[in-house]
Amino acid sequence: MRDLLSAWGELRPQAASDWQGEIPLPAIVADFYAQAGPTGLSLSAGGNPVDIPLLKNLWARQACYRWHGNTGQRLPGWQDHWLVVATEGSNPFMLDTVSGQVYFSLAGGKPDFQLFAPDLLTAFAAIACVANTMRELDEQAFDDTYELTATARAQVTLALDQLLAGSADAHQMLAAWRWYC
């Protein structure tokens, strides 16, 4: 995991004591920050960057999802076992702390979460894989009108398929993410 994320910024283990949340820190999240240690990464995967905050800032990132950003009022429909672990712009990647699965939804209105990955590590590895492939493709990923080329889409899908090695479906993940759909 560290190899996939290292191109995007500093990685430094973060202790569970950095957690500022009002709920217990899920063990999988604590393990991810202790081992991968993202220190506020911003991964450019095409479109808006995917931001993975410092552990100490993760609870604050629940604003506008779990509670209203201005009033602090709890938002209806948000489940206690949901935790936003990353965002693409304002679009959340949400960990269901009961099932361990990661979902993605476009922001605005009622959340329409689509299953993105079977677990947190697969989700972050997949996001980093897409970002790393897009970085390698650089300007060749897009045509003259800044549309993603078919060749770039195929290379991203192939790299993601190789990373997942049958543990998840690359096409399903990219569709759930609405990545250049």
Coordinates of N, CA and C in Angstrom, one line a residue:
M1 N 0.8 -1.2 0.0 CA 0.0 0.0 0.0 C 0.9 1.3 0.0
R2 N 1.9 1.3 0.8 CA 2.8 2.4 0.9 C 3.4 2.7 -0.5
D3 N 3.8 1.7 -1.2 CA 4.3 1.9 -2.6 C 3.4 2.6 -3.5
L4 N 2.1 2.2 -3.4 CA 1.1 2.8 -4.3 C 0.8 4.3 -3.9
L5 N 0.9 4.6 -2.6 CA 0.6 6.0 -2.1 C 1.8 6.9 -2.1
S6 N 3.0 6.4 -2.1 CA 4.2 7.2 -1.8 C 4.4 8.3 -2.8
A7 N 3.9 8.2 -4.0 CA 4.1 9.2 -5.0 C 3.3 10.5 -4.7
W8 N 2.3 10.4 -3.8 CA 1.4 11.5 -3.6 C 1.6 12.3 -2.4
G9 N 2.7 12.0 -1.7 CA 3.0 12.9 -0.5 C 3.6 12.1 0.6
E10 N 3.8 12.7 1.7 CA 4.5 12.1 2.9 C 3.6 11.0 3.5
L11 N 4.3 10.0 3.9 CA 3.6 8.9 4.6 C 4.3 8.7 5.9
R12 N 3.6 8.8 7.0 CA 4.1 8.8 8.3 C 3.1 8.1 9.2
P13 N 3.5 7.0 9.9 CA 2.5 6.3 10.8 C 1.8 7.3 11.7
Q14 N 0.5 7.1 11.9 CA -0.3 8.0 12.8 C -0.9 7.1 13.8
A15 N -0.8 7.5 15.1 CA -1.3 6.7 16.2 C -2.8 6.9 16.3
A16 N -3.5 5.9 16.8 CA -4.9 6.0 17.0 C -5.3 7.1 18.0
S17 N -4.4 7.5 18.8 CA -4.6 8.7 19.7 C -4.8 10.0 19.0
D18 N -4.5 10.0 17.7 CA -4.7 11.2 16.9 C -6.2 11.4 16.5
W19 N -6.9 10.4 16.6 CA -8.4 10.4 16.3 C -9.1 11.4 17.1
Q20 N -9.9 12.2 16.5 CA -10.7 13.3 17.1 C -12.2 13.0 17.1
G21 N -12.6 11.8 16.8 CA -14.0 11.5 16.6 C -14.8 11.3 17.8
E22 N -16.1 11.4 17.7 CA -17.0 11.1 18.8 C -17.5 9.7 18.9
I23 N -17.0 8.9 17.9 CA -17.3 7.5 17.9 C -15.9 6.7 18.0
P24 N -15.9 5.5 18.4 CA -14.7 4.8 18.5 C -14.1 4.6 17.1
L25 N -12.8 4.8 17.0 CA -12.0 4.6 15.7 C -12.1 3.2 15.3
P26 N -12.7 2.9 14.1 CA -12.7 1.5 13.6 C -11.3 1.0 13.5
A27 N -11.1 -0.3 13.8 CA -9.8 -0.9 13.8 C -9.2 -0.9 12.5
I28 N -9.9 -1.1 11.4 CA -9.4 -1.1 10.0 C -8.8 0.3 9.7
V29 N -9.5 1.3 10.1 CA -9.0 2.7 9.9 C -7.7 2.9 10.7
A30 N -7.7 2.5 11.9 CA -6.5 2.7 12.8 C -5.4 2.0 12.2
D31 N -5.6 0.7 11.7 CA -4.5 0.0 11.1 C -4.0 0.7 9.8
F32 N -4.9 1.2 9.0 CA -4.5 1.8 7.8 C -3.6 3.0 8.1
Y33 N -4.0 3.9 9.0 CA -3.2 5.0 9.3 C -1.9 4.7 10.1
A34 N -1.9 3.6 10.8 CA -0.7 3.2 11.5 C 0.3 2.6 10.5
Q35 N -0.2 2.0 9.5 CA 0.8 1.3 8.5 C 1.0 2.2 7.3
A36 N 0.0 2.7 6.6 CA 0.2 3.4 5.4 C 0.5 4.9 5.7
G37 N -0.1 5.4 6.8 CA 0.3 6.8 7.3 C 0.1 7.9 6.3
P38 N -1.0 8.0 5.6 CA -1.2 9.2 4.7 C -1.3 10.5 5.5
T39 N -0.5 11.5 5.1 CA -0.5 12.7 5.9 C -1.2 13.8 5.1
G40 N -2.4 13.5 4.6 CA -3.2 14.5 3.9 C -2.8 14.4 2.4
L41 N -3.1 13.3 1.8 CA -2.7 13.1 0.4 C -3.8 13.6 -0.5
S42 N -3.4 14.0 -1.7 CA -4.3 14.4 -2.7 C -3.9 13.7 -4.0
L43 N -4.7 12.7 -4.4 CA -4.4 11.9 -5.6 C -5.1 12.4 -6.8
S44 N -4.4 12.7 -7.9 CA -5.0 13.1 -9.1 C -5.3 11.9 -10.0
A45 N -6.5 11.6 -10.0 CA -7.0 10.4 -10.8 C -7.8 10.8 -12.0
G46 N -7.7 12.0 -12.4 CA -8.5 12.6 -13.4 C -9.7 13.2 -12.8
G47 N -10.1 14.4 -13.3 CA -11.2 15.1 -12.6 C -10.7 15.7 -11.3
N48 N -11.6 15.8 -10.3 CA -11.2 16.3 -9.0 C -10.2 15.3 -8.3
P49 N -9.3 15.8 -7.5 CA -8.4 14.9 -6.8 C -9.1 14.2 -5.7
V50 N -8.6 13.0 -5.4 CA -9.1 12.3 -4.2 C -8.3 12.6 -3.0
D51 N -8.9 13.2 -2.0 CA -8.2 13.6 -0.8 C -8.4 12.6 0.3
I52 N -7.3 12.2 0.9 CA -7.3 11.3 2.1 C -6.6 12.1 3.2
P53 N -7.5 12.5 4.2 CA -7.0 13.4 5.2 C -6.1 12.8 6.3
L54 N -5.4 13.6 7.0 CA -4.7 13.1 8.2 C -5.7 12.5 9.1
L55 N -5.3 11.5 9.9 CA -6.2 10.9 10.9 C -6.8 11.9 11.8
K56 N -6.0 12.9 12.3 CA -6.6 13.9 13.2 C -7.6 14.8 12.6
N57 N -7.7 14.8 11.3 CA -8.7 15.6 10.6 C -9.8 14.8 10.0
L58 N -9.8 13.5 10.1 CA -10.8 12.7 9.5 C -12.2 13.0 10.1
W59 N -12.3 13.1 11.4 CA -13.6 13.4 12.0 C -14.2 14.7 11.4
A60 N -13.4 15.7 11.3 CA -13.9 17.0 10.8 C -14.4 16.9 9.4
R61 N -13.9 15.9 8.7 CA -14.3 15.7 7.3 C -15.7 15.1 7.2
Q62 N -16.3 14.7 8.3 CA -17.7 14.2 8.3 C -18.7 15.3 8.2
A63 N -18.3 16.6 8.3 CA -19.2 17.7 8.2 C -19.8 17.7 6.8
C64 N -21.0 18.0 6.7 CA -21.8 18.0 5.4 C -22.3 16.6 5.0
Y65 N -21.9 15.6 5.7 CA -22.3 14.3 5.5 C -23.1 13.8 6.7
R66 N -22.4 13.7 7.8 CA -23.0 13.3 9.1 C -23.8 14.4 9.7
W67 N -23.3 15.6 9.7 CA -24.0 16.8 10.2 C -23.9 18.0 9.3
H68 N -24.8 18.9 9.5 CA -24.8 20.1 8.7 C -23.5 20.9 8.9
G69 N -22.9 21.4 7.9 CA -21.6 22.1 8.0 C -21.7 23.4 8.8
N70 N -22.8 24.1 8.7 CA -23.0 25.4 9.4 C -23.6 25.3 10.7
T71 N -24.7 24.5 10.8 CA -25.5 24.4 12.1 C -25.0 23.3 13.0
G72 N -24.3 22.3 12.5 CA -23.9 21.2 13.3 C -25.0 20.2 13.6
Q73 N -26.2 20.5 13.0 CA -27.4 19.6 13.2 C -27.1 18.2 12.5
R74 N -27.4 17.2 13.1 CA -27.3 15.8 12.5 C -28.2 15.8 11.2
L75 N -27.7 15.2 10.2 CA -28.4 15.1 8.9 C -29.2 13.8 8.9
P76 N -30.5 13.9 8.5 CA -31.3 12.7 8.4 C -30.8 11.7 7.4
G77 N -30.9 10.5 7.7 CA -30.5 9.4 6.7 C -29.1 9.0 6.9
W78 N -28.3 9.7 7.6 CA -26.9 9.3 7.7 C -26.8 8.3 8.8
Q79 N -26.2 7.1 8.5 CA -26.2 6.0 9.5 C -24.9 6.2 10.4
D80 N -25.1 5.8 11.7 CA -24.0 5.9 12.6 C -22.8 5.1 12.2
H81 N -23.0 4.1 11.5 CA -21.8 3.2 11.1 C -21.2 3.6 9.8
W82 N -21.5 4.8 9.3 CA -20.9 5.3 8.1 C -19.8 6.3 8.4
L83 N -18.7 6.2 7.7 CA -17.6 7.1 8.0 C -16.9 7.5 6.6
V84 N -16.9 8.8 6.3 CA -16.3 9.2 5.1 C -14.8 9.1 5.3
V85 N -14.1 8.4 4.4 CA -12.7 8.1 4.6 C -11.9 8.9 3.6
A86 N -12.5 9.4 2.5 CA -11.9 10.2 1.5 C -12.9 10.9 0.7
T87 N -12.5 11.9 0.0 CA -13.5 12.6 -0.9 C -12.8 12.9 -2.2
E88 N -13.6 13.0 -3.2 CA -13.2 13.4 -4.6 C -14.0 14.7 -4.8
G89 N -13.4 15.8 -4.6 CA -14.2 17.1 -4.6 C -15.0 17.0 -3.3
S90 N -16.3 17.0 -3.5 CA -17.2 16.9 -2.3 C -17.9 15.5 -2.4
N91 N -17.5 14.6 -3.3 CA -18.1 13.3 -3.4 C -17.4 12.3 -2.5
P92 N -18.2 11.7 -1.6 CA -17.6 10.9 -0.5 C -17.3 9.4 -0.9
F93 N -16.2 9.0 -0.4 CA -15.9 7.5 -0.3 C -16.3 7.2 1.1
M94 N -17.2 6.3 1.4 CA -17.7 6.0 2.7 C -17.4 4.6 3.1
L95 N -16.9 4.4 4.3 CA -16.7 3.1 4.8 C -17.9 2.7 5.7
D96 N -18.5 1.6 5.4 CA -19.5 1.0 6.2 C -18.8 0.2 7.3
T97 N -18.7 0.7 8.5 CA -17.9 0.1 9.5 C -18.5 -1.2 10.0
V98 N -19.7 -1.5 9.6 CA -20.3 -2.8 10.0 C -19.9 -3.9 9.0
S99 N -20.0 -3.6 7.7 CA -19.7 -4.6 6.7 C -18.2 -4.6 6.3
G100 N -17.6 -3.4 6.5 CA -16.2 -3.2 6.0 C -16.1 -2.8 4.6
Q101 N -17.2 -2.7 3.9 CA -17.2 -2.3 2.5 C -17.1 -0.8 2.3
V102 N -16.6 -0.4 1.2 CA -16.4 1.1 0.9 C -17.4 1.4 -0.3
Y103 N -18.1 2.5 -0.1 CA -19.1 2.9 -1.1 C -18.7 4.3 -1.6
F104 N -19.2 4.7 -2.8 CA -19.0 6.0 -3.3 C -20.3 6.6 -3.7
S105 N -20.5 8.0 -3.5 CA -21.7 8.6 -3.9 C -21.3 10.0 -4.4
L106 N -22.1 10.5 -5.4 CA -22.0 11.9 -5.8 C -22.7 12.7 -4.7
A107 N -22.1 13.9 -4.5 CA -22.6 14.8 -3.4 C -23.8 15.5 -3.9
G108 N -24.6 16.0 -2.9 CA -25.8 16.8 -3.2 C -27.0 15.9 -3.1
G109 N -28.0 16.3 -2.4 CA -29.2 15.6 -2.2 C -29.0 14.3 -1.4
K110 N -29.9 13.4 -1.5 CA -29.8 12.2 -0.7 C -28.7 11.3 -1.3
P111 N -27.9 10.8 -0.4 CA -26.7 9.9 -0.8 C -27.2 8.7 -1.6
D112 N -26.6 8.5 -2.7 CA -26.9 7.3 -3.6 C -25.6 6.5 -3.7
F113 N -25.3 5.8 -2.6 CA -24.0 5.1 -2.5 C -24.1 3.8 -3.3
Q114 N -22.9 3.7 -4.1 CA -22.7 2.5 -4.9 C -21.5 1.8 -4.3
L115 N -21.6 0.4 -4.3 CA -20.5 -0.3 -3.7 C -19.2 -0.1 -4.6
F116 N -18.2 0.4 -4.0 CA -16.9 0.6 -4.7 C -15.9 -0.5 -4.5
A117 N -15.7 -0.9 -3.2 CA -14.7 -1.9 -3.0 C -15.1 -2.8 -1.8
P118 N -14.6 -4.0 -1.8 CA -15.0 -4.9 -0.7 C -14.4 -4.6 0.7
D119 N -13.4 -3.7 0.7 CA -12.8 -3.4 2.0 C -11.9 -2.1 1.8
L120 N -11.5 -1.5 2.9 CA -10.8 -0.2 2.9 C -9.5 -0.3 2.1
L121 N -8.7 -1.3 2.4 CA -7.4 -1.4 1.7 C -7.5 -1.5 0.2
T122 N -8.5 -2.3 -0.2 CA -8.7 -2.5 -1.7 C -9.1 -1.1 -2.3
A123 N -10.0 -0.4 -1.6 CA -10.5 0.9 -2.0 C -9.3 1.9 -2.2
F124 N -8.4 2.0 -1.2 CA -7.3 2.9 -1.4 C -6.3 2.5 -2.4
A125 N -6.1 1.2 -2.4 CA -5.1 0.6 -3.5 C -5.7 0.9 -4.9
A126 N -7.0 0.7 -5.1 CA -7.6 1.0 -6.4 C -7.5 2.5 -6.8
I127 N -7.8 3.3 -5.8 CA -7.7 4.8 -6.1 C -6.3 5.2 -6.5
A128 N -5.3 4.7 -5.7 CA -3.9 4.9 -6.0 C -3.5 4.4 -7.3
C129 N -3.9 3.2 -7.7 CA -3.6 2.5 -8.9 C -4.1 3.4 -10.1
V130 N -5.3 3.9 -10.0 CA -5.9 4.7 -11.1 C -5.1 6.0 -11.2
A131 N -4.8 6.6 -10.0 CA -4.0 7.9 -10.0 C -2.6 7.6 -10.6
N132 N -2.0 6.6 -10.2 CA -0.6 6.3 -10.7 C -0.6 6.0 -12.2
T133 N -1.6 5.3 -12.7 CA -1.7 5.1 -14.1 C -1.9 6.4 -14.9
M134 N -2.8 7.2 -14.4 CA -3.1 8.5 -15.0 C -1.8 9.4 -15.0
R135 N -1.1 9.3 -13.9 CA 0.2 10.1 -13.9 C 1.1 9.6 -14.9
E136 N 1.2 8.3 -15.1 CA 2.1 7.7 -16.1 C 1.7 8.1 -17.5
L137 N 0.4 8.1 -17.8 CA -0.2 8.5 -19.1 C 0.0 10.0 -19.4
D138 N 0.0 10.8 -18.3 CA 0.1 12.2 -18.4 C -0.8 12.8 -19.5
E139 N -0.3 13.6 -20.3 CA -1.1 14.3 -21.3 C -1.7 13.3 -22.4
Q140 N -1.1 12.2 -22.5 CA -1.6 11.2 -23.5 C -2.9 10.6 -23.1
A141 N -3.4 10.8 -21.8 CA -4.6 10.3 -21.4 C -5.8 10.9 -22.0
F142 N -5.6 12.2 -22.6 CA -6.7 13.0 -23.1 C -6.5 13.4 -24.5
D143 N -7.6 13.5 -25.2 CA -7.5 14.0 -26.6 C -7.5 15.6 -26.6
D144 N -7.7 16.2 -27.8 CA -7.6 17.6 -27.9 C -8.7 18.3 -27.2
T145 N -9.8 17.7 -27.0 CA -11.0 18.3 -26.3 C -11.0 17.9 -24.8
Y146 N -9.9 17.4 -24.3 CA -9.7 16.9 -22.9 C -10.7 15.8 -22.5
E147 N -11.1 15.0 -23.5 CA -11.8 13.8 -23.2 C -10.9 12.7 -23.0
L148 N -11.2 11.8 -22.1 CA -10.4 10.6 -21.9 C -10.4 9.7 -23.1
T149 N -9.2 9.3 -23.5 CA -9.1 8.5 -24.7 C -9.4 7.0 -24.4
A150 N -9.8 6.3 -25.4 CA -10.2 4.9 -25.2 C -8.9 4.1 -24.8
T151 N -7.8 4.5 -25.3 CA -6.5 3.8 -24.9 C -6.2 4.0 -23.4
A152 N -6.4 5.3 -22.9 CA -6.2 5.5 -21.5 C -7.2 4.8 -20.6
R153 N -8.4 4.7 -21.0 CA -9.4 4.0 -20.3 C -9.0 2.5 -20.2
A154 N -8.6 2.0 -21.3 CA -8.2 0.5 -21.3 C -7.0 0.3 -20.5
Q155 N -6.0 1.2 -20.5 CA -4.8 1.1 -19.6 C -5.1 1.1 -18.2
V156 N -6.0 2.1 -17.8 CA -6.4 2.2 -16.4 C -7.2 0.9 -16.0
T157 N -8.1 0.4 -16.8 CA -8.8 -0.8 -16.5 C -7.9 -2.0 -16.4
L158 N -6.9 -2.1 -17.3 CA -6.0 -3.2 -17.2 C -5.1 -3.2 -15.9
A159 N -4.6 -2.0 -15.6 CA -3.8 -1.8 -14.4 C -4.6 -2.2 -13.1
L160 N -5.9 -1.8 -13.1 CA -6.7 -2.0 -12.0 C -7.1 -3.5 -11.9
D161 N -7.3 -4.1 -13.1 CA -7.6 -5.6 -13.1 C -6.4 -6.4 -12.5
Q162 N -5.2 -5.9 -12.9 CA -3.9 -6.6 -12.5 C -3.8 -6.4 -11.0
L163 N -4.0 -5.2 -10.5 CA -3.9 -5.0 -9.0 C -4.9 -5.8 -8.3
L164 N -6.2 -5.9 -8.7 CA -7.2 -6.6 -8.0 C -7.1 -8.1 -8.1
A165 N -6.5 -8.6 -9.2 CA -6.2 -10.1 -9.3 C -7.4 -10.9 -8.9
G166 N -8.6 -10.5 -9.4 CA -9.8 -11.3 -9.1 C -10.5 -11.0 -7.8
S167 N -9.9 -10.2 -6.9 CA -10.6 -9.9 -5.7 C -11.8 -8.9 -5.8
A168 N -11.8 -8.2 -6.9 CA -12.9 -7.3 -7.2 C -12.9 -7.0 -8.7
D169 N -14.0 -6.4 -9.2 CA -14.1 -6.2 -10.7 C -13.8 -4.7 -11.0
A170 N -12.8 -4.5 -11.8 CA -12.4 -3.2 -12.2 C -13.5 -2.4 -12.8
H171 N -14.2 -3.0 -13.8 CA -15.3 -2.3 -14.4 C -16.3 -1.8 -13.5
Q172 N -16.7 -2.7 -12.5 CA -17.7 -2.4 -11.5 C -17.2 -1.3 -10.6
M173 N -15.9 -1.3 -10.2 CA -15.4 -0.2 -9.4 C -15.4 1.1 -10.1
L174 N -15.0 1.1 -11.3 CA -15.0 2.4 -12.1 C -16.4 2.9 -12.3
A175 N -17.3 2.0 -12.5 CA -18.7 2.5 -12.7 C -19.3 3.0 -11.4
A176 N -19.0 2.3 -10.3 CA -19.5 2.8 -9.0 C -18.9 4.2 -8.7
W177 N -17.7 4.4 -9.0 CA -17.0 5.7 -8.8 C -17.5 6.7 -9.8
R178 N -18.2 6.3 -10.9 CA -18.6 7.2 -12.0 C -17.4 7.8 -12.6
W179 N -16.3 7.0 -12.7 CA -15.0 7.5 -13.2 C -15.1 7.6 -14.7
Y180 N -15.2 8.7 -15.3 CA -15.3 9.0 -16.7 C -16.4 8.1 -17.4
C181 N -17.5 8.0 -16.7 CA -18.7 7.3 -17.3 C -19.5 8.1 -18.2

